[in-house]
Each structure stands twice: as C-alpha cells, then as structure tokens.
Short mmCIF file of C-alpha atoms in Angstrom, two decimals:
data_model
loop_
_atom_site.label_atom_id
_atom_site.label_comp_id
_atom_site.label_asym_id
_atom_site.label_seq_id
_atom_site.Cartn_x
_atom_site.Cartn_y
_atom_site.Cartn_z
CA UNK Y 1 17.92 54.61 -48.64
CA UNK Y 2 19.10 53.18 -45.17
CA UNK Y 3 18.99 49.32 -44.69
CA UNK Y 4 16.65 48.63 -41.93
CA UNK Y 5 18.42 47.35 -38.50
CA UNK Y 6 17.94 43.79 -37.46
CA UNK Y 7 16.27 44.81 -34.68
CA UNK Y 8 14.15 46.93 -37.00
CA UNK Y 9 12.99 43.67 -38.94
CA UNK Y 10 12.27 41.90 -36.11
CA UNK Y 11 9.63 44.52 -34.79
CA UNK Y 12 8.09 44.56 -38.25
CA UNK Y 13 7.63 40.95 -38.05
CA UNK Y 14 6.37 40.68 -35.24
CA UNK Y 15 3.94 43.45 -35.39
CA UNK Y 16 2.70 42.30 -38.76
CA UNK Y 17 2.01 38.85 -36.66
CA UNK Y 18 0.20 40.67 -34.20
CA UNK Y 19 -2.01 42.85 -37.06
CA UNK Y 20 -2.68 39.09 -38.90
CA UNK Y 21 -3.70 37.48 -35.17
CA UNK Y 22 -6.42 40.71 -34.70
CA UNK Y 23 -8.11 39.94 -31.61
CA UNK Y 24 -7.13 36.04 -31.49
CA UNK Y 25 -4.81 35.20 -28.29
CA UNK Y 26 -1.48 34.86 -28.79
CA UNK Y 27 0.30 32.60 -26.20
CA UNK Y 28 4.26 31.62 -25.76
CA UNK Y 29 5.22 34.39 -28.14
CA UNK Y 30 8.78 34.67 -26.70
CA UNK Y 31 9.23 31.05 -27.24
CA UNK Y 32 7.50 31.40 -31.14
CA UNK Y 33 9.83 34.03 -31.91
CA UNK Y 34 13.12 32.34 -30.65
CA UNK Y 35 11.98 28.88 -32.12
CA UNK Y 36 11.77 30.54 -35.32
CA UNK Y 37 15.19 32.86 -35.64
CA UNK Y 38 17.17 30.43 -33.59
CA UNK Y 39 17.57 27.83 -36.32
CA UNK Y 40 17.99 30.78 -39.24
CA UNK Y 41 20.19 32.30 -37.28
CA UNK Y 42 22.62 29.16 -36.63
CA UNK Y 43 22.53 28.16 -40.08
CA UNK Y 44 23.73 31.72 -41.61
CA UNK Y 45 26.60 31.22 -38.86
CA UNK Y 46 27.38 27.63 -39.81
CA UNK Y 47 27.62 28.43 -43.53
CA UNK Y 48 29.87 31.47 -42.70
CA UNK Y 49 31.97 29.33 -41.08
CA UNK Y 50 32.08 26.14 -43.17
CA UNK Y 51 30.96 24.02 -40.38
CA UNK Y 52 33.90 25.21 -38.15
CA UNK Y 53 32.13 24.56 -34.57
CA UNK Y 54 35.26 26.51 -32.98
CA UNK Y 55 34.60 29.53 -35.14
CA UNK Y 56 31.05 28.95 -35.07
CA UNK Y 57 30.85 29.72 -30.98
CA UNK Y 58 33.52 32.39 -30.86
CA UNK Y 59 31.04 34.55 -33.39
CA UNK Y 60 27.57 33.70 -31.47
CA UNK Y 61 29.71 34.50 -28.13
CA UNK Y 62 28.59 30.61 -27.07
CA UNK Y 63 30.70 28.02 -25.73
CA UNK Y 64 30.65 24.87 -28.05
CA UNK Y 65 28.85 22.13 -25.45
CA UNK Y 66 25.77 25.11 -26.26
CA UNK Y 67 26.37 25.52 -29.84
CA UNK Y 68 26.45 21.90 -30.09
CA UNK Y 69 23.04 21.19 -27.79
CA UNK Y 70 20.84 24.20 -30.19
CA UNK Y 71 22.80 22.53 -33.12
CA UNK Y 72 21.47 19.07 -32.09
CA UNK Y 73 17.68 20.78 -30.80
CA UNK Y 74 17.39 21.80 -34.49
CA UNK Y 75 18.60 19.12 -36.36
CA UNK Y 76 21.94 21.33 -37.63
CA UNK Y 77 24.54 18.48 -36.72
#
C-alpha cells in the first residue's frame, strides 16, 4: 500500500473540514490552514536540525531574518 502524498493529506483535511462545517461559512481559510501547518511544520524542521537556525533555513529554502520572525510569531525561539 502507497503512503499518501503530503499534498494528498492536506486535501483530506481540509475536505473533511469542509464535510464537518456543512453549510456553515467558512471565512479566512487560507490563513486557518497556514496558521495551523506553519508551526508543525517548523517544529519537525527544528528538531531535524537540533536547533541549527543555519540548517534550519537552507532546508525550508528561507533566509534566517524569516525563519527567525515565523520562529518568534509562534513562540519556537
């Protein structure tokens, strides 16, 4: 059995948000989504890297004045 994509996860999630909302309105949805993985995201990288800020940015493709700013947003410094 094949290991689902990350992309692949993602669109389950967020349809399974979408079948839970029914006909509620759903607002800021980009912003929902990004405020959620962001964080998860930065703290798999972090602990990959043992805190190495350097190594940290070179993996996300960031430059480290940005990986420190969404480090600081979520509370990861």
């Amino acid at each position: 059995m094949r290991r689902p994509t990350l992309q692949q996860s993602v669109e389950e999630a967020v349809n399974e948000y979408l079948d839970i909302m029914e006909d509620q309105p759903v607002r800021d949805l980009y912003e929902m989504v990004i405020s959620q993985v962001e964080p998860s995201l930065l703290n798999c990288v972090k602990k990959h890297n043992r805190d190495n800020q350097s190594q940290m940015a070179i993996m996300l493709g960031i430059n480290r004045a940005t990986l420190r700013k969404k480090l600081r947003k979520y509370s990861l410094l």
